[in-house]
mmCIF file of C-alpha atoms and ligand atoms in Angstrom:
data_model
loop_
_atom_site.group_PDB
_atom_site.id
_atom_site.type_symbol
_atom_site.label_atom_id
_atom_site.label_comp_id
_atom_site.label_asym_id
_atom_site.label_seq_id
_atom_site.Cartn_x
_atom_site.Cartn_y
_atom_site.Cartn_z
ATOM 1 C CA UNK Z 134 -38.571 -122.921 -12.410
ATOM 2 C CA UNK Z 135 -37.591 -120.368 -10.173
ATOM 3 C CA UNK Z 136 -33.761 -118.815 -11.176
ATOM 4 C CA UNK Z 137 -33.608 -117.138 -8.249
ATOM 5 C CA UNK Z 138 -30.777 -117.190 -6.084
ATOM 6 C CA UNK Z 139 -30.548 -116.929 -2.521
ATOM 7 C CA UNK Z 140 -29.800 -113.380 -0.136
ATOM 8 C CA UNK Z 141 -26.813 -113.788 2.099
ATOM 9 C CA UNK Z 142 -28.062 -112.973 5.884
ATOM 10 C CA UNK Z 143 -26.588 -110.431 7.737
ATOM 11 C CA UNK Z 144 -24.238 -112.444 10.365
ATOM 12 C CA UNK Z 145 -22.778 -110.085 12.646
ATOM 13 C CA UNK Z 146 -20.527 -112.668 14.121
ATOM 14 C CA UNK Z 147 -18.036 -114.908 13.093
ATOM 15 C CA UNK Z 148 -19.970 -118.308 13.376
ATOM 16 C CA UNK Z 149 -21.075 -121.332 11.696
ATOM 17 C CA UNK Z 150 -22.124 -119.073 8.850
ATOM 18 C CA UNK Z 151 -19.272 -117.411 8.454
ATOM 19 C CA UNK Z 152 -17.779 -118.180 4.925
ATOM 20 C CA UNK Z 153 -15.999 -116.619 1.834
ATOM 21 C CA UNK Z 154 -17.642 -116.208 -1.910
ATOM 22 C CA UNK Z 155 -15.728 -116.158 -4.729
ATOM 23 C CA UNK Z 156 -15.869 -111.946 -5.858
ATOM 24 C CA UNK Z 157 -15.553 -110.420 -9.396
ATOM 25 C CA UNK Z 158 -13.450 -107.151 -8.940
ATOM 26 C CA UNK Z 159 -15.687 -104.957 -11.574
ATOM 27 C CA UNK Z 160 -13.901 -101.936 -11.399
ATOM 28 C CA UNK Z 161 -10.650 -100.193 -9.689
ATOM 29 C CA UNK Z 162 -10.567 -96.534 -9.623
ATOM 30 C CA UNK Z 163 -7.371 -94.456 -8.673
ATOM 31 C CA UNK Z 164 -9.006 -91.268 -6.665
ATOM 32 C CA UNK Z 165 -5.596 -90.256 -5.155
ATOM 33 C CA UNK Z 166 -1.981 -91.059 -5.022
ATOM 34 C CA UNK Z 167 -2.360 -93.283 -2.500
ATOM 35 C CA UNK Z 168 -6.691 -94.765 -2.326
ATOM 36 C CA UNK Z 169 -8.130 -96.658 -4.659
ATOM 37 C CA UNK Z 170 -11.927 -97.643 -4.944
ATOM 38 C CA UNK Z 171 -12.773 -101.279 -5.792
ATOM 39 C CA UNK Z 172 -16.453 -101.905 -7.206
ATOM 40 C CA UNK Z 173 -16.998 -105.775 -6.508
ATOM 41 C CA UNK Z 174 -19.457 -108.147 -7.520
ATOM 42 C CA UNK Z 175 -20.729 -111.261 -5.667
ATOM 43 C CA UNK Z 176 -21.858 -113.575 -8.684
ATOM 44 C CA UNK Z 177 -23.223 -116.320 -6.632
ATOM 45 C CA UNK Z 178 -25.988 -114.079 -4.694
ATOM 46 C CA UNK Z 179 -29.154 -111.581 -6.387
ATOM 47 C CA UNK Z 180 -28.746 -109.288 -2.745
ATOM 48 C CA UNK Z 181 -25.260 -109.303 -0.871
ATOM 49 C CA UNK Z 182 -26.960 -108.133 2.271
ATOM 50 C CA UNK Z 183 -25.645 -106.232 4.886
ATOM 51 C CA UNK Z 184 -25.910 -103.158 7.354
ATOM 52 C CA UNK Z 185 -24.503 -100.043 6.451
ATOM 53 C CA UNK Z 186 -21.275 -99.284 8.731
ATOM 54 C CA UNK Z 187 -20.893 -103.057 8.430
ATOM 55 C CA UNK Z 188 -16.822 -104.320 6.895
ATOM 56 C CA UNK Z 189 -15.841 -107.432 5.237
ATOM 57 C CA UNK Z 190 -12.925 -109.414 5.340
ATOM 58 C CA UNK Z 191 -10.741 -110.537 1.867
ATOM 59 C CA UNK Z 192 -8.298 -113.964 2.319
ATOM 60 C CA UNK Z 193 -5.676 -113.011 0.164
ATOM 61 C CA UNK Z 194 -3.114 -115.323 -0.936
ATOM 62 C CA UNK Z 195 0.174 -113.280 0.242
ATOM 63 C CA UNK Z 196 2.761 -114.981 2.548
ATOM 64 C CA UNK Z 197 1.797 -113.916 6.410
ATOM 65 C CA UNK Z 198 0.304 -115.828 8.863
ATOM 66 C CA UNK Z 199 -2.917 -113.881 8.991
ATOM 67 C CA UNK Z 200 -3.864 -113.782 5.407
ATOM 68 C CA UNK Z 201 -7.454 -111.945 6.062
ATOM 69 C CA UNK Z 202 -7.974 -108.070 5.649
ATOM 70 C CA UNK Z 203 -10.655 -106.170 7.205
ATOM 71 C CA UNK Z 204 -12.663 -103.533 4.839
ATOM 72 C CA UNK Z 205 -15.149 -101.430 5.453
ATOM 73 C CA UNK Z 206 -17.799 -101.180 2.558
ATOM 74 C CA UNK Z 207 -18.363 -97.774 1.474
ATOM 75 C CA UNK Z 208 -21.499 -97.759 -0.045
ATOM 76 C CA UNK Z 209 -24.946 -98.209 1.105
ATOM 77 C CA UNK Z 210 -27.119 -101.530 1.144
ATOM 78 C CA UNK Z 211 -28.829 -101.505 -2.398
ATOM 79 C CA UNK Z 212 -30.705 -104.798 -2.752
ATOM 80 C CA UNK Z 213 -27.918 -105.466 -5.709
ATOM 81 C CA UNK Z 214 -25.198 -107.857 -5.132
ATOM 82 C CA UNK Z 215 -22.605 -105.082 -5.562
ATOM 83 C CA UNK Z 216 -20.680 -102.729 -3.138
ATOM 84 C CA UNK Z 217 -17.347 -100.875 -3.212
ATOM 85 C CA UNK Z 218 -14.415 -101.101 -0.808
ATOM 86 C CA UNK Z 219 -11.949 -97.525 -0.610
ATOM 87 C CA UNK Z 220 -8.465 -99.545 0.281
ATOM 88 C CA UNK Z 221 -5.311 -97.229 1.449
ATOM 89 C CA UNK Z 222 -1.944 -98.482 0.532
ATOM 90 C CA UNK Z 223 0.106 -99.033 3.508
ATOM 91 C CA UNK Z 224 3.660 -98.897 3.103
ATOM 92 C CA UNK Z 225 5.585 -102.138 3.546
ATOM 93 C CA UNK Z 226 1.710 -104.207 3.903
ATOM 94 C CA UNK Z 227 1.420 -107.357 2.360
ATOM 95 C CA UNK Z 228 -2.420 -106.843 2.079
ATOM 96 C CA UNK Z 229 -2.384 -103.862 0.009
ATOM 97 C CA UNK Z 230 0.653 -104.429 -1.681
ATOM 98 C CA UNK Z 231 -0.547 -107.735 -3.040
ATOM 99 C CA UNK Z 232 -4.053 -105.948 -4.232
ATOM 100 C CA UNK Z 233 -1.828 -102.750 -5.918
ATOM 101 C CA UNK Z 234 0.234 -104.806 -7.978
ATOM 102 C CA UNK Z 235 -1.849 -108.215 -8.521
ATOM 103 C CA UNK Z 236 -5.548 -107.525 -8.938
ATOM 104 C CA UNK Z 237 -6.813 -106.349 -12.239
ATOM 105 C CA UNK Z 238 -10.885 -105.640 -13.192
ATOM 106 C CA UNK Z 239 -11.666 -109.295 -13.355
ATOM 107 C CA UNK Z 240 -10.051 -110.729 -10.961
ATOM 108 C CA UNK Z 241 -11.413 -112.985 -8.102
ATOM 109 C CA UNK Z 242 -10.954 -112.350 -4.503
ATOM 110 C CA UNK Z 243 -12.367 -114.368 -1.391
ATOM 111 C CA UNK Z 244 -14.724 -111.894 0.340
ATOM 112 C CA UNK Z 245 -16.016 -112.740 3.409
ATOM 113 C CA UNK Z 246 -19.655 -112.208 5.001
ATOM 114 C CA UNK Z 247 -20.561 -108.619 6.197
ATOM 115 C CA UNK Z 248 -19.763 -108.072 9.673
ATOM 116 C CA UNK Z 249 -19.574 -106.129 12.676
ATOM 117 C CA UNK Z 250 -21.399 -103.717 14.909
ATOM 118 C CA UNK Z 251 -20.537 -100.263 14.326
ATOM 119 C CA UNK Z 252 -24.100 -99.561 12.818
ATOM 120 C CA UNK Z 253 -26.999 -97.551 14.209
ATOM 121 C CA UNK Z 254 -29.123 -98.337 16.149
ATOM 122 C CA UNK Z 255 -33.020 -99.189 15.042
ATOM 123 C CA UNK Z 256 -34.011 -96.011 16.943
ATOM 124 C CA UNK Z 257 -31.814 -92.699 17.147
ATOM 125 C CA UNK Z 258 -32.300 -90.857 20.668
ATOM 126 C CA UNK Z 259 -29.282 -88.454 20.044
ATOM 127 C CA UNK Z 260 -26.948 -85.807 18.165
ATOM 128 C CA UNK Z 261 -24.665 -88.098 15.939
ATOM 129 C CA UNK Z 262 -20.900 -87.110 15.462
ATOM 130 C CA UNK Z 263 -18.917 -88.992 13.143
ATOM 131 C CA UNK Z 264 -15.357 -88.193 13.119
ATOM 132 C CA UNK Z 265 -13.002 -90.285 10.243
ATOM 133 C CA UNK Z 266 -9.799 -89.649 8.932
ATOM 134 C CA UNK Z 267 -8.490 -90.966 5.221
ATOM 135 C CA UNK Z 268 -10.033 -94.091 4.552
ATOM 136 C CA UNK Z 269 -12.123 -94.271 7.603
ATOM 137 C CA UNK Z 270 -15.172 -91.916 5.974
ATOM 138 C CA UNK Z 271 -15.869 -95.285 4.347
ATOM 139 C CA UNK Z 272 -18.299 -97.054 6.948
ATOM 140 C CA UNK Z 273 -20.159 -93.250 7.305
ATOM 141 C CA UNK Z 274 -20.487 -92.962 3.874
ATOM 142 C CA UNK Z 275 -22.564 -96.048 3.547
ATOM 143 C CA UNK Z 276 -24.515 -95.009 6.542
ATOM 144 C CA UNK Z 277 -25.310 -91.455 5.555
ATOM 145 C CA UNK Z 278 -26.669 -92.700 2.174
ATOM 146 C CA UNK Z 279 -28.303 -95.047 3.415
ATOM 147 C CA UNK Z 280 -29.699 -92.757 5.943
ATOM 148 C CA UNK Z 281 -30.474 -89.793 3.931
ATOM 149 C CA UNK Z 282 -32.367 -92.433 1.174
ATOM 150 C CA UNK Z 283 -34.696 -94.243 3.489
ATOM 151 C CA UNK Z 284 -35.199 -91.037 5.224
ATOM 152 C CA UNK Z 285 -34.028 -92.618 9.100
ATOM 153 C CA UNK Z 286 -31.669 -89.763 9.504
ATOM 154 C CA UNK Z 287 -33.785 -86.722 7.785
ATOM 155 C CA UNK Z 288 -34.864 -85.620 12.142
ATOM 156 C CA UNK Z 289 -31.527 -86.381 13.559
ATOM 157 C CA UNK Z 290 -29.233 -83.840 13.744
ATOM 158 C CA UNK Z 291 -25.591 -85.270 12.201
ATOM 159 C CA UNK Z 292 -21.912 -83.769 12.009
ATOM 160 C CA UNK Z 293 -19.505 -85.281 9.860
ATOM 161 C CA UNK Z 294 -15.303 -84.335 10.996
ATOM 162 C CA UNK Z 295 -13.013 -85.477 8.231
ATOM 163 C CA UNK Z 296 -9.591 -85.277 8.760
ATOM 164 C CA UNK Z 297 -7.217 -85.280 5.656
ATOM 165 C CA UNK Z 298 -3.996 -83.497 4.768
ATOM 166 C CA UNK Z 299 -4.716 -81.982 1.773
ATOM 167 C CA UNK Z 300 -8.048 -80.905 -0.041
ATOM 168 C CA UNK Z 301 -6.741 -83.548 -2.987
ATOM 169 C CA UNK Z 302 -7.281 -85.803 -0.121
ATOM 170 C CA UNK Z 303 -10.751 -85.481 0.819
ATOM 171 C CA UNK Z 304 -12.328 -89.281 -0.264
ATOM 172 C CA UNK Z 305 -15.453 -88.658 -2.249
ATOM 173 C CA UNK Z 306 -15.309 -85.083 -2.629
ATOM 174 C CA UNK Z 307 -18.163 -83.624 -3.794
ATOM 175 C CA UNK Z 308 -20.426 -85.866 -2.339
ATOM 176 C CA UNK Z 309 -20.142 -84.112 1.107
ATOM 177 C CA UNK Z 310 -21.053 -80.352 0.231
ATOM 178 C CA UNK Z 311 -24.110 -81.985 -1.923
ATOM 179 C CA UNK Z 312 -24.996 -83.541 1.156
ATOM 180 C CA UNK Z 313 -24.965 -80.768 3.092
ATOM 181 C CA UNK Z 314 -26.612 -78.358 0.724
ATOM 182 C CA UNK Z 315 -29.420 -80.948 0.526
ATOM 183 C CA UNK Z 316 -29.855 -81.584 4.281
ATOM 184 C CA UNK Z 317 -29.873 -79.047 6.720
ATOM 185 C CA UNK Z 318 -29.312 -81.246 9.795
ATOM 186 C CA UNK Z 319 -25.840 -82.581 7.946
ATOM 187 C CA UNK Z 320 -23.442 -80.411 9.479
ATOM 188 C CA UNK Z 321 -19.837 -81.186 7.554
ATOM 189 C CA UNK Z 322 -16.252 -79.992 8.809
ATOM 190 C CA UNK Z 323 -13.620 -80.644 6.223
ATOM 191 C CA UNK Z 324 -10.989 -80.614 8.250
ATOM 192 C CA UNK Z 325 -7.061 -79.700 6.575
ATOM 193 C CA UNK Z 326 -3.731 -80.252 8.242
ATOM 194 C CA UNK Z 327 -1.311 -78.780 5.506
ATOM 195 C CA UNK Z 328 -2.975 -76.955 3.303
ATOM 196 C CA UNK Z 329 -1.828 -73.086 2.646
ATOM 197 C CA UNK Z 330 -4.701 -70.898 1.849
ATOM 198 C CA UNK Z 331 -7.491 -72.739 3.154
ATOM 199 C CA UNK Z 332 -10.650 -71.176 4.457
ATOM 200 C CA UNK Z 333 -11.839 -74.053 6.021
ATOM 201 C CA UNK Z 334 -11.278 -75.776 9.322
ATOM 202 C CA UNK Z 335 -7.613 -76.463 9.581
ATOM 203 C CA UNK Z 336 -5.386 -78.821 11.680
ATOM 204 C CA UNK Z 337 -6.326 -81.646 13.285
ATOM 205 C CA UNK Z 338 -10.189 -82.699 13.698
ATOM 206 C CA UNK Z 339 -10.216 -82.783 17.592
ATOM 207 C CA UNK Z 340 -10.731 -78.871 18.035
ATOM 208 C CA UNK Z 341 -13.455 -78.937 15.904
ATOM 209 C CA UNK Z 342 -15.649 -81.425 17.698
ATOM 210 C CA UNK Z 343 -14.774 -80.433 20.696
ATOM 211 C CA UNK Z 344 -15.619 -76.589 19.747
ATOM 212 C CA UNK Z 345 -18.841 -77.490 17.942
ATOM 213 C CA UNK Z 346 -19.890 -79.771 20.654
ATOM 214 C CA UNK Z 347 -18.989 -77.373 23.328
ATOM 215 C CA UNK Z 348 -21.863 -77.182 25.280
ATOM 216 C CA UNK Z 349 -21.652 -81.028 25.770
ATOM 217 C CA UNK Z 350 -25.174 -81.530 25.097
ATOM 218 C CA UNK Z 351 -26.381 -85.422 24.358
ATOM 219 C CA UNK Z 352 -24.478 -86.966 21.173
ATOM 220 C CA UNK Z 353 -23.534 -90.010 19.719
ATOM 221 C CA UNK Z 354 -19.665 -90.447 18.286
ATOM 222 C CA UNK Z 355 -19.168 -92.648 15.859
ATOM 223 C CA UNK Z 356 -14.892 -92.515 15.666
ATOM 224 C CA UNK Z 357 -13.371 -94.424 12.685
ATOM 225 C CA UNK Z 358 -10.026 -94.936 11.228
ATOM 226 C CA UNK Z 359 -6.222 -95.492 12.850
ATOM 227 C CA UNK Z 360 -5.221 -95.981 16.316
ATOM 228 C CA UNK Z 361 -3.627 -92.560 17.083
ATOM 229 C CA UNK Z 362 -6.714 -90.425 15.933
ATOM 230 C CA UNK Z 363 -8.688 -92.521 18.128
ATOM 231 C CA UNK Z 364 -6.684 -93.038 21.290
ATOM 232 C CA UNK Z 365 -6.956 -89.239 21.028
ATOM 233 C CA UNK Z 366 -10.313 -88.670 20.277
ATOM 234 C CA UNK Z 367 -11.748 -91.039 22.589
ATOM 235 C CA UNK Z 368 -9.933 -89.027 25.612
ATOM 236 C CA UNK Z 369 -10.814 -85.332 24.449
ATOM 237 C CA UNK Z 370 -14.299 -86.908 24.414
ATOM 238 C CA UNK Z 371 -13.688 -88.713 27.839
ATOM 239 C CA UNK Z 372 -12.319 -84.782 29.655
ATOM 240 C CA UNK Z 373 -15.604 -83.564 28.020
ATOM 241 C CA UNK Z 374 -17.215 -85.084 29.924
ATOM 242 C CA UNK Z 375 -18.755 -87.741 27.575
ATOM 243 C CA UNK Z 376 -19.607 -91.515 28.913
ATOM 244 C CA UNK Z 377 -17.548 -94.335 27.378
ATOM 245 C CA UNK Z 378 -21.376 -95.640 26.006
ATOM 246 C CA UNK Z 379 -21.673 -92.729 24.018
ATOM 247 C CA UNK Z 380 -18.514 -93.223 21.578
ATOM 248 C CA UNK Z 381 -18.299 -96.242 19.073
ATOM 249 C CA UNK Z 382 -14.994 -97.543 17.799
ATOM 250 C CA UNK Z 383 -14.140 -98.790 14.646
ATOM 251 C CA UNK Z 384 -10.467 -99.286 14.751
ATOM 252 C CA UNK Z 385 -8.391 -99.853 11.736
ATOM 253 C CA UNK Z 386 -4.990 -101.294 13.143
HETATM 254 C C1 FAD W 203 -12.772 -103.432 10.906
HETATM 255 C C2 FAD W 203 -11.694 -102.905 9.973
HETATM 256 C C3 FAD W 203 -12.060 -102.202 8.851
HETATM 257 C C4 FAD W 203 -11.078 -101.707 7.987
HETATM 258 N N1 FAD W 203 -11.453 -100.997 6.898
HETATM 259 C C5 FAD W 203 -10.526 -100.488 6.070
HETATM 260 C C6 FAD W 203 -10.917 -99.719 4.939
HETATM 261 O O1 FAD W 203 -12.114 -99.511 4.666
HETATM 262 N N2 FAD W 203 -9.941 -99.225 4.139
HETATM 263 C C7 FAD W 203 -8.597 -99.447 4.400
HETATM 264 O O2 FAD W 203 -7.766 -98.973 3.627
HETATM 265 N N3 FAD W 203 -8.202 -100.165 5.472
HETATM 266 C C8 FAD W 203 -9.129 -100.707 6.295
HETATM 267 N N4 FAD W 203 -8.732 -101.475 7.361
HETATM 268 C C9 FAD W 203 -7.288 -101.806 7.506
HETATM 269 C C10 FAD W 203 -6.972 -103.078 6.692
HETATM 270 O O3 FAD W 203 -7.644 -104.187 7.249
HETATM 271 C C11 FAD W 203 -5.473 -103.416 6.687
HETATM 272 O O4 FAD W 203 -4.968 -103.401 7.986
HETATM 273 C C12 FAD W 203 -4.672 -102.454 5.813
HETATM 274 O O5 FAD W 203 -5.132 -102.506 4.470
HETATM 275 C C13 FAD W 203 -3.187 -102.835 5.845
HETATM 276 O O6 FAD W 203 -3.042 -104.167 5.376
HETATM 277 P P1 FAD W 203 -1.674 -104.663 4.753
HETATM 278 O O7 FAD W 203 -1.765 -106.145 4.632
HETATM 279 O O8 FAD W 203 -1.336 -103.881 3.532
HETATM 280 O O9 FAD W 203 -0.625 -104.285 5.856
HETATM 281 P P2 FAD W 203 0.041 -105.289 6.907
HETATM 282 O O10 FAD W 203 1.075 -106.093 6.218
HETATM 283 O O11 FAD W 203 -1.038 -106.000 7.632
HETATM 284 O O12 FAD W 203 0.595 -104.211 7.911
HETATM 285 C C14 FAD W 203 1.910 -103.723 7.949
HETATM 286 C C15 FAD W 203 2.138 -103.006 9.287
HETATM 287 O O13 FAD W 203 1.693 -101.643 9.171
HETATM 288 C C16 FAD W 203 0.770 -101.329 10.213
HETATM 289 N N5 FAD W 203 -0.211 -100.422 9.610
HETATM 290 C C17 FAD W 203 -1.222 -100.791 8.853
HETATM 291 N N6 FAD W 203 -1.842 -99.682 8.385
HETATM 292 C C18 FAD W 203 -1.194 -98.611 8.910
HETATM 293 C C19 FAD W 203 -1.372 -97.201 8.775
HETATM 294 N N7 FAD W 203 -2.292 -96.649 8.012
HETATM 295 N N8 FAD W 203 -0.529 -96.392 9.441
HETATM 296 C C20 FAD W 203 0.444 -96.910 10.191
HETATM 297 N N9 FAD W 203 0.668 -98.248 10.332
HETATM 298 C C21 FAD W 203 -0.147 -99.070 9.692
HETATM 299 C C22 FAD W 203 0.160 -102.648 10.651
HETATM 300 O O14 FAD W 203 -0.336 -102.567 11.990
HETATM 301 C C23 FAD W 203 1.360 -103.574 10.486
HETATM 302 O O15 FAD W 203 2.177 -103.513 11.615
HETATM 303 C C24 FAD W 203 -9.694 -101.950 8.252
HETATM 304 C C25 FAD W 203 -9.338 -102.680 9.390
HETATM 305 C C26 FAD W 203 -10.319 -103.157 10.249
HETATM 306 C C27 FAD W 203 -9.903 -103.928 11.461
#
């Protein structure tokens, strides 16, 4: 007799199989003052499938009205039934409050099927820019892995802008230069906003795009993280002289 168990299916809408599974928190990992990485396990499935760039949602029990929480999953599709989630803590949020003080390698927590649409397409025609603050690398750190393992992004010419304060806030750290080192069309700014004595790019990500990308020749953005950075992002790109079709949201707030 067969002990397999069944795949979930990617549903990229909420719909009639839209549903929570009971998730084993493996592992939580502190990787700044204020991010923490949590490894989770889906018992009842062999493959917890999804596409990379894809979130999920977690129903926590904490006392608002809206009791779901939107997370991107930060690493690649494996054929495993395990991913990780890299959560910010917002100040005041019931969401990320409740998983600070309350959840514990071990616990349970309702995770929701994969979904959304800021993914790539089957078949990449142009120049990809991702541009990510914080927490928003997540979603483009499961793509480029993804990307750079199966080989769909070894002809395709990528630039990654991550904005962070401090270089003790770059998410995933060394993962980025490797990246680069290994792949000649990865192209990554680390971009630092308060930093002294940094030889990097510095300030916000916006001039860096826009100076890179100067000649406006055909890309793809892919813009991910808080409101602000993208409300300003999304109209430097729009005085470039880019088309509305040629920037992808994934908005955090
Ligand atoms: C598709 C999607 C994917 C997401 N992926 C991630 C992810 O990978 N990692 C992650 O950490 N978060 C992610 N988020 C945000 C996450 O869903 C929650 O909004 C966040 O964790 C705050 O939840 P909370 O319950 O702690 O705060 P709440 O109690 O919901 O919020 C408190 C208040 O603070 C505001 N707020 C929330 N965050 C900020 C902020 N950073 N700066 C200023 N104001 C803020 C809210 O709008 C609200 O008014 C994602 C959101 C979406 C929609």
């Amino acid at each position: 007799m067969s002990t397999a168990t069944p795949s979930v299916k990617v549903e990229p809408r909420r719909g009639p199989k839209y549903r929570f599974f009971d998730t084993e928190v493996t592992k939580i990992s502190d990787v700044t003052a204020t991010v923490k990485l949590f490894d989770l396990r889906v018992p009842e499935v062999e493959n917890f499938e999804f596409v990379a760039g894809q979130f999920v949602q977690l129903d926590l029990p904490i006392a608002s009205k809206v009791t779901r929480r939107s997370y991107s999953i930060a690493t690649p599709p494996d054929g495993t039934n395990t991913f990780q989630l890299c959560i910010g803590i917002v100040p005041h949020g019931l969401g990320t409050k409740y998983l600070w003080e309350e959840v514990r390698e071990g616990s349970i927590l309702k995770c929701s099927t994969p979904l959304g649409h800021f993914v790539l397409p089957d078949k990449i025609e142009k120049e990809l820019a991702f541009i990510s603050t914080g927490v928003g690398i997540a979603p483009f750190r499961s793509i480029l892995q993804k990307g750079f393992a199966d080989g769909s992004l070894n002809n395709t010419q990528i630039s990654l802008f991550f904005g962070n304060r401090y270089k003790k806030d770059i998410l995933y750290f060394d993962e980025w230069e490797a990246m680069a080192a290994e792949h000649k069309n990865f192209h990554y700014f680390p971009v630092l906003s308060r930093e002294d004595h940094y030889h990097g790019p510095k300030g916000y990500v916006h001039a860096h795009y826009m100076k890179f990308l100067e000649d406006k020749r055909p890309a793809t953005f892919y813009l991910c993280g808080w409101r602000l950075m993208l409300d300003h992002a999304r109209q430097h790109l729009t005085e470039m002289g880019y088309d509305r079709n040629d920037v992808k949201i994934e908005l955090y707030d």
